[in-house]
mmCIF file as gemmi writes it, N, C-alpha and C atoms, coordinates in Angstrom:
data_model
loop_
_atom_site.group_PDB
_atom_site.id
_atom_site.type_symbol
_atom_site.label_atom_id
_atom_site.label_alt_id
_atom_site.label_comp_id
_atom_site.label_asym_id
_atom_site.label_entity_id
_atom_site.label_seq_id
_atom_site.pdbx_PDB_ins_code
_atom_site.Cartn_x
_atom_site.Cartn_y
_atom_site.Cartn_z
_atom_site.occupancy
_atom_site.B_iso_or_equiv
_atom_site.pdbx_formal_charge
_atom_site.auth_seq_id
_atom_site.auth_asym_id
_atom_site.pdbx_PDB_model_num
ATOM 1 N N . MET Axp A 1 ? 1.509 -17.074 11.881 1 0 ? 1 A 1
ATOM 2 C CA . MET Axp A 1 ? 1.816 -15.768 11.32 1 0 ? 1 A 1
ATOM 3 C C . MET Axp A 1 ? 1.069 -14.701 12.104 1 0 ? 1 A 1
ATOM 4 N N . ARG Axp A 2 ? 1.784 -13.652 12.42 1 0 ? 2 A 1
ATOM 5 C CA . ARG Axp A 2 ? 1.162 -12.485 13.053 1 0 ? 2 A 1
ATOM 6 C C . ARG Axp A 2 ? 0.89 -11.448 11.963 1 0 ? 2 A 1
ATOM 7 N N . TRP Axp A 3 ? -0.368 -11.383 11.531 1 0 ? 3 A 1
ATOM 8 C CA . TRP Axp A 3 ? -0.687 -10.437 10.463 1 0 ? 3 A 1
ATOM 9 C C . TRP Axp A 3 ? -0.408 -9.002 10.896 1 0 ? 3 A 1
ATOM 10 N N . GLN Axp A 4 ? -0.434 -8.755 12.209 1 0 ? 4 A 1
ATOM 11 C CA . GLN Axp A 4 ? -0.204 -7.404 12.728 1 0 ? 4 A 1
ATOM 12 C C . GLN Axp A 4 ? 1.183 -6.879 12.377 1 0 ? 4 A 1
ATOM 13 N N . ASP Axp A 5 ? 2.108 -7.783 12.07 1 0 ? 5 A 1
ATOM 14 C CA . ASP Axp A 5 ? 3.447 -7.365 11.665 1 0 ? 5 A 1
ATOM 15 C C . ASP Axp A 5 ? 3.465 -6.824 10.234 1 0 ? 5 A 1
ATOM 16 N N . TYR Axp A 6 ? 2.402 -7.074 9.479 1 0 ? 6 A 1
ATOM 17 C CA . TYR Axp A 6 ? 2.366 -6.729 8.049 1 0 ? 6 A 1
ATOM 18 C C . TYR Axp A 6 ? 1.209 -5.825 7.641 1 0 ? 6 A 1
ATOM 19 N N . ILE Axp A 7 ? 0.15 -5.794 8.439 1 0 ? 7 A 1
ATOM 20 C CA . ILE Axp A 7 ? -1.055 -5.032 8.106 1 0 ? 7 A 1
ATOM 21 C C . ILE Axp A 7 ? -1.247 -3.947 9.165 1 0 ? 7 A 1
ATOM 22 N N . THR Axp A 8 ? -1.6 -2.757 8.712 1 0 ? 8 A 1
ATOM 23 C CA . THR Axp A 8 ? -1.84 -1.656 9.641 1 0 ? 8 A 1
ATOM 24 C C . THR Axp A 8 ? -3.037 -0.844 9.181 1 0 ? 8 A 1
ATOM 25 N N . SER Axp A 9 ? -3.514 -0.003 10.057 1 0 ? 9 A 1
ATOM 26 C CA . SER Axp A 9 ? -4.612 0.897 9.732 1 0 ? 9 A 1
ATOM 27 C C . SER Axp A 9 ? -4.312 2.246 10.36 1 0 ? 9 A 1
ATOM 28 N N . ASP Axp A 10 ? -4.39 3.29 9.552 1 0 ? 10 A 1
ATOM 29 C CA . ASP Axp A 10 ? -4.102 4.65 10.002 1 0 ? 10 A 1
ATOM 30 C C . ASP Axp A 10 ? -5.156 5.565 9.402 1 0 ? 10 A 1
ATOM 31 N N . PRO Axp A 11 ? -5.879 6.304 10.239 1 0 ? 11 A 1
ATOM 32 C CA . PRO Axp A 11 ? -6.922 7.192 9.711 1 0 ? 11 A 1
ATOM 33 C C . PRO Axp A 11 ? -6.405 8.201 8.686 1 0 ? 11 A 1
ATOM 34 N N . GLU Axp A 12 ? -5.115 8.459 8.69 1 0 ? 12 A 1
ATOM 35 C CA . GLU Axp A 12 ? -4.518 9.417 7.751 1 0 ? 12 A 1
ATOM 36 C C . GLU Axp A 12 ? -4.179 8.785 6.399 1 0 ? 12 A 1
ATOM 37 N N . VAL Axp A 13 ? -4.275 7.462 6.299 1 0 ? 13 A 1
ATOM 38 C CA . VAL Axp A 13 ? -3.926 6.769 5.051 1 0 ? 13 A 1
ATOM 39 C C . VAL Axp A 13 ? -5.142 5.981 4.568 1 0 ? 13 A 1
ATOM 40 N N . LEU Axp A 14 ? -5.602 6.302 3.372 1 0 ? 14 A 1
ATOM 41 C CA . LEU Axp A 14 ? -6.761 5.631 2.758 1 0 ? 14 A 1
ATOM 42 C C . LEU Axp A 14 ? -7.966 5.56 3.698 1 0 ? 14 A 1
ATOM 43 N N . CYS Axp A 15 ? -8.184 6.633 4.413 1 0 ? 15 A 1
ATOM 44 C CA . CYS Axp A 15 ? -9.348 6.753 5.312 1 0 ? 15 A 1
ATOM 45 C C . CYS Axp A 15 ? -9.392 5.647 6.369 1 0 ? 15 A 1
ATOM 46 N N . GLY Axp A 16 ? -8.23 5.134 6.75 1 0 ? 16 A 1
ATOM 47 C CA . GLY Axp A 16 ? -8.175 4.134 7.804 1 0 ? 16 A 1
ATOM 48 C C . GLY Axp A 16 ? -8.375 2.701 7.356 1 0 ? 16 A 1
ATOM 49 N N . LYS Axp A 17 ? -8.472 2.472 6.036 1 0 ? 17 A 1
ATOM 50 C CA . LYS Axp A 17 ? -8.612 1.091 5.56 1 0 ? 17 A 1
ATOM 51 C C . LYS Axp A 17 ? -7.343 0.313 5.917 1 0 ? 17 A 1
ATOM 52 N N . PRO Axp A 18 ? -7.481 -0.965 6.221 1 0 ? 18 A 1
ATOM 53 C CA . PRO Axp A 18 ? -6.289 -1.779 6.488 1 0 ? 18 A 1
ATOM 54 C C . PRO Axp A 18 ? -5.437 -1.863 5.227 1 0 ? 18 A 1
ATOM 55 N N . ILE Axp A 19 ? -4.126 -1.611 5.393 1 0 ? 19 A 1
ATOM 56 C CA . ILE Axp A 19 ? -3.192 -1.629 4.279 1 0 ? 19 A 1
ATOM 57 C C . ILE Axp A 19 ? -1.976 -2.494 4.633 1 0 ? 19 A 1
ATOM 58 N N . ILE Axp A 20 ? -1.236 -2.855 3.607 1 0 ? 20 A 1
ATOM 59 C CA . ILE Axp A 20 ? 0.04 -3.526 3.818 1 0 ? 20 A 1
ATOM 60 C C . ILE Axp A 20 ? 1.03 -2.454 4.267 1 0 ? 20 A 1
ATOM 61 N N . LYS Axp A 21 ? 1.682 -2.7 5.398 1 0 ? 21 A 1
ATOM 62 C CA . LYS Axp A 21 ? 2.615 -1.715 5.953 1 0 ? 21 A 1
ATOM 63 C C . LYS Axp A 21 ? 3.637 -1.292 4.916 1 0 ? 21 A 1
ATOM 64 N N . GLY Axp A 22 ? 3.915 0.011 4.911 1 0 ? 22 A 1
ATOM 65 C CA . GLY Axp A 22 ? 4.907 0.559 4.005 1 0 ? 22 A 1
ATOM 66 C C . GLY Axp A 22 ? 4.402 0.799 2.595 1 0 ? 22 A 1
ATOM 67 N N . THR Axp A 23 ? 3.104 0.561 2.375 1 0 ? 23 A 1
ATOM 68 C CA . THR Axp A 23 ? 2.512 0.774 1.056 1 0 ? 23 A 1
ATOM 69 C C . THR Axp A 23 ? 1.207 1.539 1.217 1 0 ? 23 A 1
ATOM 70 N N . ARG Axp A 24 ? 0.593 1.828 0.096 1 0 ? 24 A 1
ATOM 71 C CA . ARG Axp A 24 ? -0.765 2.357 0.092 1 0 ? 24 A 1
ATOM 72 C C . ARG Axp A 24 ? -1.698 1.338 -0.553 1 0 ? 24 A 1
ATOM 73 N N . LEU Axp A 25 ? -1.317 0.068 -0.487 1 0 ? 25 A 1
ATOM 74 C CA . LEU Axp A 25 ? -2.125 -1.017 -1.045 1 0 ? 25 A 1
ATOM 75 C C . LEU Axp A 25 ? -2.996 -1.591 0.055 1 0 ? 25 A 1
ATOM 76 N N . SER Axp A 26 ? -4.302 -1.445 -0.127 1 0 ? 26 A 1
ATOM 77 C CA . SER Axp A 26 ? -5.226 -1.919 0.905 1 0 ? 26 A 1
ATOM 78 C C . SER Axp A 26 ? -5.482 -3.415 0.781 1 0 ? 26 A 1
ATOM 79 N N . VAL Axp A 27 ? -5.872 -3.99 1.887 1 0 ? 27 A 1
ATOM 80 C CA . VAL Axp A 27 ? -6.284 -5.396 1.911 1 0 ? 27 A 1
ATOM 81 C C . VAL Axp A 27 ? -7.418 -5.586 0.906 1 0 ? 27 A 1
ATOM 82 N N . GLU Axp A 28 ? -8.345 -4.66 0.89 1 0 ? 28 A 1
ATOM 83 C CA . GLU Axp A 28 ? -9.475 -4.72 -0.04 1 0 ? 28 A 1
ATOM 84 C C . GLU Axp A 28 ? -8.996 -4.766 -1.495 1 0 ? 28 A 1
ATOM 85 N N . PHE Axp A 29 ? -8.017 -3.933 -1.84 1 0 ? 29 A 1
ATOM 86 C CA . PHE Axp A 29 ? -7.489 -3.89 -3.199 1 0 ? 29 A 1
ATOM 87 C C . PHE Axp A 29 ? -6.891 -5.242 -3.592 1 0 ? 29 A 1
ATOM 88 N N . ILE Axp A 30 ? -6.093 -5.818 -2.701 1 0 ? 30 A 1
ATOM 89 C CA . ILE Axp A 30 ? -5.472 -7.115 -2.971 1 0 ? 30 A 1
ATOM 90 C C . ILE Axp A 30 ? -6.537 -8.187 -3.153 1 0 ? 30 A 1
ATOM 91 N N . LEU Axp A 31 ? -7.545 -8.19 -2.297 1 0 ? 31 A 1
ATOM 92 C CA . LEU Axp A 31 ? -8.621 -9.18 -2.415 1 0 ? 31 A 1
ATOM 93 C C . LEU Axp A 31 ? -9.383 -8.999 -3.723 1 0 ? 31 A 1
ATOM 94 N N . ASN Axp A 32 ? -9.59 -7.762 -4.13 1 0 ? 32 A 1
ATOM 95 C CA . ASN Axp A 32 ? -10.273 -7.517 -5.409 1 0 ? 32 A 1
ATOM 96 C C . ASN Axp A 32 ? -9.453 -8.033 -6.588 1 0 ? 32 A 1
ATOM 97 N N . LEU Axp A 33 ? -8.14 -7.855 -6.538 1 0 ? 33 A 1
ATOM 98 C CA . LEU Axp A 33 ? -7.296 -8.402 -7.607 1 0 ? 33 A 1
ATOM 99 C C . LEU Axp A 33 ? -7.461 -9.919 -7.693 1 0 ? 33 A 1
ATOM 100 N N . LEU Axp A 34 ? -7.435 -10.577 -6.543 1 0 ? 34 A 1
ATOM 101 C CA . LEU Axp A 34 ? -7.608 -12.032 -6.515 1 0 ? 34 A 1
ATOM 102 C C . LEU Axp A 34 ? -8.985 -12.43 -7.032 1 0 ? 34 A 1
ATOM 103 N N . ALA Axp A 35 ? -10.002 -11.674 -6.649 1 0 ? 35 A 1
ATOM 104 C CA . ALA Axp A 35 ? -11.368 -11.966 -7.098 1 0 ? 35 A 1
ATOM 105 C C . ALA Axp A 35 ? -11.506 -11.799 -8.611 1 0 ? 35 A 1
ATOM 106 N N . GLU Axp A 36 ? -10.697 -10.901 -9.187 1 0 ? 36 A 1
ATOM 107 C CA . GLU Axp A 36 ? -10.72 -10.688 -10.632 1 0 ? 36 A 1
ATOM 108 C C . GLU Axp A 36 ? -9.903 -11.735 -11.387 1 0 ? 36 A 1
ATOM 109 N N . GLY Axp A 37 ? -9.282 -12.65 -10.649 1 0 ? 37 A 1
ATOM 110 C CA . GLY Axp A 37 ? -8.552 -13.728 -11.292 1 0 ? 37 A 1
ATOM 111 C C . GLY Axp A 37 ? -7.042 -13.594 -11.308 1 0 ? 37 A 1
ATOM 112 N N . TRP Axp A 38 ? -6.507 -12.544 -10.691 1 0 ? 38 A 1
ATOM 113 C CA . TRP Axp A 38 ? -5.061 -12.402 -10.625 1 0 ? 38 A 1
ATOM 114 C C . TRP Axp A 38 ? -4.49 -13.523 -9.76 1 0 ? 38 A 1
ATOM 115 N N . SER Axp A 39 ? -3.334 -14.02 -10.132 1 0 ? 39 A 1
ATOM 116 C CA . SER Axp A 39 ? -2.636 -14.997 -9.299 1 0 ? 39 A 1
ATOM 117 C C . SER Axp A 39 ? -1.721 -14.252 -8.327 1 0 ? 39 A 1
ATOM 118 N N . ALA Axp A 40 ? -1.287 -14.95 -7.31 1 0 ? 40 A 1
ATOM 119 C CA . ALA Axp A 40 ? -0.335 -14.355 -6.369 1 0 ? 40 A 1
ATOM 120 C C . ALA Axp A 40 ? 0.92 -13.916 -7.11 1 0 ? 40 A 1
ATOM 121 N N . GLU Axp A 41 ? 1.358 -14.727 -8.064 1 0 ? 41 A 1
ATOM 122 C CA . GLU Axp A 41 ? 2.552 -14.39 -8.838 1 0 ? 41 A 1
ATOM 123 C C . GLU Axp A 41 ? 2.365 -13.094 -9.624 1 0 ? 41 A 1
ATOM 124 N N . GLN Axp A 42 ? 1.189 -12.904 -10.2 1 0 ? 42 A 1
ATOM 125 C CA . GLN Axp A 42 ? 0.917 -11.673 -10.953 1 0 ? 42 A 1
ATOM 126 C C . GLN Axp A 42 ? 0.924 -10.458 -10.029 1 0 ? 42 A 1
ATOM 127 N N . ILE Axp A 43 ? 0.358 -10.605 -8.851 1 0 ? 43 A 1
ATOM 128 C CA . ILE Axp A 43 ? 0.34 -9.492 -7.889 1 0 ? 43 A 1
ATOM 129 C C . ILE Axp A 43 ? 1.76 -9.13 -7.495 1 0 ? 43 A 1
ATOM 130 N N . LEU Axp A 44 ? 2.559 -10.138 -7.151 1 0 ? 44 A 1
ATOM 131 C CA . LEU Axp A 44 ? 3.937 -9.882 -6.731 1 0 ? 44 A 1
ATOM 132 C C . LEU Axp A 44 ? 4.763 -9.276 -7.863 1 0 ? 44 A 1
ATOM 133 N N . GLU Axp A 45 ? 4.523 -9.697 -9.062 1 0 ? 45 A 1
ATOM 134 C CA . GLU Axp A 45 ? 5.255 -9.174 -10.212 1 0 ? 45 A 1
ATOM 135 C C . GLU Axp A 45 ? 4.881 -7.715 -10.5 1 0 ? 45 A 1
ATOM 136 N N . ASN Axp A 46 ? 3.6 -7.401 -10.378 1 0 ? 46 A 1
ATOM 137 C CA . ASN Axp A 46 ? 3.121 -6.055 -10.699 1 0 ? 46 A 1
ATOM 138 C C . ASN Axp A 46 ? 3.252 -5.06 -9.551 1 0 ? 46 A 1
ATOM 139 N N . TYR Axp A 47 ? 3.396 -5.548 -8.343 1 0 ? 47 A 1
ATOM 140 C CA . TYR Axp A 47 ? 3.527 -4.692 -7.157 1 0 ? 47 A 1
ATOM 141 C C . TYR Axp A 47 ? 4.756 -5.155 -6.377 1 0 ? 47 A 1
ATOM 142 N N . PRO Axp A 48 ? 5.945 -4.79 -6.846 1 0 ? 48 A 1
ATOM 143 C CA . PRO Axp A 48 ? 7.186 -5.299 -6.242 1 0 ? 48 A 1
ATOM 144 C C . PRO Axp A 48 ? 7.448 -4.836 -4.81 1 0 ? 48 A 1
ATOM 145 N N . THR Axp A 49 ? 6.656 -3.901 -4.308 1 0 ? 49 A 1
ATOM 146 C CA . THR Axp A 49 ? 6.854 -3.463 -2.922 1 0 ? 49 A 1
ATOM 147 C C . THR Axp A 49 ? 6.252 -4.44 -1.922 1 0 ? 49 A 1
ATOM 148 N N . ILE Axp A 50 ? 5.475 -5.416 -2.4 1 0 ? 50 A 1
ATOM 149 C CA . ILE Axp A 50 ? 4.921 -6.402 -1.473 1 0 ? 50 A 1
ATOM 150 C C . ILE Axp A 50 ? 5.576 -7.764 -1.696 1 0 ? 50 A 1
ATOM 151 N N . THR Axp A 51 ? 5.472 -8.597 -0.679 1 0 ? 51 A 1
ATOM 152 C CA . THR Axp A 51 ? 6.115 -9.907 -0.702 1 0 ? 51 A 1
ATOM 153 C C . THR Axp A 51 ? 5.069 -11.002 -0.51 1 0 ? 51 A 1
ATOM 154 N N . SER Axp A 52 ? 5.517 -12.225 -0.664 1 0 ? 52 A 1
ATOM 155 C CA . SER Axp A 52 ? 4.596 -13.347 -0.423 1 0 ? 52 A 1
ATOM 156 C C . SER Axp A 52 ? 4.16 -13.364 1.037 1 0 ? 52 A 1
ATOM 157 N N . GLU Axp A 53 ? 5.02 -12.919 1.944 1 0 ? 53 A 1
ATOM 158 C CA . GLU Axp A 53 ? 4.636 -12.824 3.361 1 0 ? 53 A 1
ATOM 159 C C . GLU Axp A 53 ? 3.505 -11.808 3.539 1 0 ? 53 A 1
ATOM 160 N N . ASN Axp A 54 ? 3.564 -10.712 2.786 1 0 ? 54 A 1
ATOM 161 C CA . ASN Axp A 54 ? 2.475 -9.728 2.84 1 0 ? 54 A 1
ATOM 162 C C . ASN Axp A 54 ? 1.161 -10.359 2.416 1 0 ? 54 A 1
ATOM 163 N N . LEU Axp A 55 ? 1.193 -11.157 1.355 1 0 ? 55 A 1
ATOM 164 C CA . LEU Axp A 55 ? -0.035 -11.814 0.883 1 0 ? 55 A 1
ATOM 165 C C . LEU Axp A 55 ? -0.562 -12.794 1.923 1 0 ? 55 A 1
ATOM 166 N N . LYS Axp A 56 ? 0.319 -13.549 2.55 1 0 ? 56 A 1
ATOM 167 C CA . LYS Axp A 56 ? -0.099 -14.463 3.613 1 0 ? 56 A 1
ATOM 168 C C . LYS Axp A 56 ? -0.749 -13.681 4.751 1 0 ? 56 A 1
ATOM 169 N N . ALA Axp A 57 ? -0.192 -12.521 5.057 1 0 ? 57 A 1
ATOM 170 C CA . ALA Axp A 57 ? -0.75 -11.68 6.117 1 0 ? 57 A 1
ATOM 171 C C . ALA Axp A 57 ? -2.148 -11.182 5.753 1 0 ? 57 A 1
ATOM 172 N N . VAL Axp A 58 ? -2.355 -10.84 4.482 1 0 ? 58 A 1
ATOM 173 C CA . VAL Axp A 58 ? -3.691 -10.428 4.033 1 0 ? 58 A 1
ATOM 174 C C . VAL Axp A 58 ? -4.696 -11.538 4.317 1 0 ? 58 A 1
ATOM 175 N N . PHE Axp A 59 ? -4.331 -12.778 3.963 1 0 ? 59 A 1
ATOM 176 C CA . PHE Axp A 59 ? -5.238 -13.903 4.196 1 0 ? 59 A 1
ATOM 177 C C . PHE Axp A 59 ? -5.456 -14.14 5.681 1 0 ? 59 A 1
ATOM 178 N N . ALA Axp A 60 ? -4.394 -14.038 6.474 1 0 ? 60 A 1
ATOM 179 C CA . ALA Axp A 60 ? -4.521 -14.239 7.919 1 0 ? 60 A 1
ATOM 180 C C . ALA Axp A 60 ? -5.413 -13.164 8.535 1 0 ? 60 A 1
ATOM 181 N N . PHE Axp A 61 ? -5.256 -11.927 8.075 1 0 ? 61 A 1
ATOM 182 C CA . PHE Axp A 61 ? -6.072 -10.818 8.565 1 0 ? 61 A 1
ATOM 183 C C . PHE Axp A 61 ? -7.551 -11.06 8.276 1 0 ? 61 A 1
ATOM 184 N N . VAL Axp A 62 ? -7.849 -11.417 7.029 1 0 ? 62 A 1
ATOM 185 C CA . VAL Axp A 62 ? -9.24 -11.646 6.633 1 0 ? 62 A 1
ATOM 186 C C . VAL Axp A 62 ? -9.821 -12.841 7.385 1 0 ? 62 A 1
ATOM 187 N N . ALA Axp A 63 ? -9.028 -13.889 7.544 1 0 ? 63 A 1
ATOM 188 C CA . ALA Axp A 63 ? -9.498 -15.07 8.281 1 0 ? 63 A 1
ATOM 189 C C . ALA Axp A 63 ? -9.854 -14.699 9.711 1 0 ? 63 A 1
ATOM 190 N N . GLU Axp A 64 ? -9.02 -13.881 10.347 1 0 ? 64 A 1
ATOM 191 C CA . GLU Axp A 64 ? -9.324 -13.471 11.722 1 0 ? 64 A 1
ATOM 192 C C . GLU Axp A 64 ? -10.563 -12.593 11.769 1 0 ? 64 A 1
ATOM 193 N N . CYS Axp A 65 ? -10.705 -11.689 10.805 1 0 ? 65 A 1
ATOM 194 C CA . CYS Axp A 65 ? -11.898 -10.835 10.765 1 0 ? 65 A 1
ATOM 195 C C . CYS Axp A 65 ? -13.158 -11.683 10.673 1 0 ? 65 A 1
ATOM 196 N N . ILE Axp A 66 ? -13.123 -12.69 9.83 1 0 ? 66 A 1
ATOM 197 C CA . ILE Axp A 66 ? -14.296 -13.56 9.664 1 0 ? 66 A 1
ATOM 198 C C . ILE Axp A 66 ? -14.525 -14.352 10.947 1 0 ? 66 A 1
ATOM 199 N N . ARG Axp A 67 ? -13.438 -14.898 11.493 1 0 ? 67 A 1
ATOM 200 C CA . ARG Axp A 67 ? -13.55 -15.686 12.708 1 0 ? 67 A 1
ATOM 201 C C . ARG Axp A 67 ? -14.115 -14.85 13.859 1 0 ? 67 A 1
ATOM 202 N N . GLU Axp A 68 ? -13.676 -13.625 13.965 1 0 ? 68 A 1
ATOM 203 C CA . GLU Axp A 68 ? -14.113 -12.755 15.048 1 0 ? 68 A 1
ATOM 204 C C . GLU Axp A 68 ? -15.352 -11.947 14.678 1 0 ? 68 A 1
ATOM 205 N N . GLU Axp A 69 ? -15.834 -12.132 13.458 1 0 ? 69 A 1
ATOM 206 C CA . GLU Axp A 69 ? -16.988 -11.396 12.927 1 0 ? 69 A 1
ATOM 207 C C . GLU Axp A 69 ? -16.782 -9.899 13.019 1 0 ? 69 A 1
ATOM 208 N N . LEU Axp A 70 ? -15.564 -9.478 12.659 1 0 ? 70 A 1
ATOM 209 C CA . LEU Axp A 70 ? -15.232 -8.066 12.644 1 0 ? 70 A 1
ATOM 210 C C . LEU Axp A 70 ? -15.458 -7.504 11.258 1 0 ? 70 A 1
ATOM 211 N N . ILE Axp A 71 ? -15.837 -6.256 11.206 1 0 ? 71 A 1
ATOM 212 C CA . ILE Axp A 71 ? -15.983 -5.568 9.914 1 0 ? 71 A 1
ATOM 213 C C . ILE Axp A 71 ? -15.126 -4.321 10 1 0 ? 71 A 1
ATOM 214 N N . TYR Axp A 72 ? -14.234 -4.149 9.01 1 0 ? 72 A 1
ATOM 215 C CA . TYR Axp A 72 ? -13.343 -2.977 8.965 1 0 ? 72 A 1
ATOM 216 C C . TYR Axp A 72 ? -13.751 -2.093 7.835 1 0 ? 72 A 1
Protein backbone atom coordinates (compact mmCIF):
# COMPACT_ATOMS: atom_id res chain seq x y z
CA MET A 1 0.00 0.00 0.00
CA ARG A 2 1.19 3.47 -0.85
CA TRP A 3 -0.05 5.60 2.02
CA GLN A 4 0.90 8.67 -0.02
CA ASP A 5 -2.14 8.00 -2.20
CA TYR A 6 -4.41 8.52 0.85
CA ILE A 7 -2.57 10.78 3.32
CA THR A 8 -1.48 14.35 2.68
CA SER A 9 -0.16 17.34 4.56
CA ASP A 10 -0.89 20.96 3.68
CA PRO A 11 0.16 23.92 5.83
CA GLU A 12 -3.20 25.53 5.00
CA VAL A 13 -5.20 22.62 6.45
CA LEU A 14 -5.07 21.80 10.18
CA CYS A 15 -1.71 23.55 10.50
CA GLY A 16 -0.04 20.98 8.25
CA LYS A 17 -1.01 17.89 10.26
CA PRO A 18 -1.21 14.74 8.12
CA ILE A 19 -4.83 14.18 7.08
CA ILE A 20 -6.82 11.73 5.02
CA LYS A 21 -7.03 13.23 1.53
CA GLY A 22 -10.32 14.91 0.78
CA THR A 23 -11.20 15.30 4.46
CA ARG A 24 -10.23 17.34 7.47
CA LEU A 25 -9.71 14.17 9.52
CA SER A 26 -6.17 13.98 10.79
CA VAL A 27 -4.15 10.83 11.28
CA GLU A 28 -3.85 11.88 14.92
CA PHE A 29 -7.65 12.10 15.28
CA ILE A 30 -8.15 8.61 13.85
CA LEU A 31 -5.46 7.17 16.12
CA ASN A 32 -7.06 8.85 19.13
CA LEU A 33 -10.43 7.29 18.27
CA LEU A 34 -8.77 3.87 18.14
CA ALA A 35 -6.96 4.53 21.41
CA GLU A 36 -10.31 5.39 23.01
CA GLY A 37 -11.62 1.98 22.00
CA TRP A 38 -13.45 2.74 18.76
CA SER A 39 -13.45 -0.12 16.27
CA ALA A 40 -12.68 0.35 12.60
CA GLU A 41 -16.34 -0.38 11.90
CA GLN A 42 -17.45 2.40 14.26
CA ILE A 43 -15.09 4.88 12.61
CA LEU A 44 -16.31 3.97 9.13
CA GLU A 45 -19.93 4.16 10.22
CA ASN A 46 -19.54 7.56 11.91
CA TYR A 47 -17.27 9.11 9.27
CA PRO A 48 -18.67 7.95 5.91
CA THR A 49 -16.20 10.08 3.94
CA ILE A 50 -13.41 7.64 4.78
CA THR A 51 -12.94 4.06 3.67
CA SER A 52 -11.22 0.96 4.97
CA GLU A 53 -8.39 1.77 2.53
CA ASN A 54 -8.01 5.14 4.27
CA LEU A 55 -7.65 3.37 7.62
CA LYS A 56 -5.05 1.00 6.19
CA ALA A 57 -3.18 4.04 4.89
CA VAL A 58 -3.23 5.61 8.37
CA PHE A 59 -1.57 2.48 9.77
CA ALA A 60 0.94 2.32 6.91
CA PHE A 61 1.81 6.00 7.42
CA VAL A 62 2.37 5.58 11.16
CA ALA A 63 4.38 2.39 10.62
CA GLU A 64 6.68 4.20 8.20
CA CYS A 65 7.05 7.16 10.57
CA ILE A 66 8.11 4.81 13.35
CA ARG A 67 10.38 2.83 11.05
CA GLU A 68 12.05 6.00 9.78
CA GLU A 69 11.91 7.66 13.22
CA LEU A 70 10.06 10.60 11.75
CA ILE A 71 7.98 12.97 13.83
CA TYR A 72 5.20 14.98 12.15
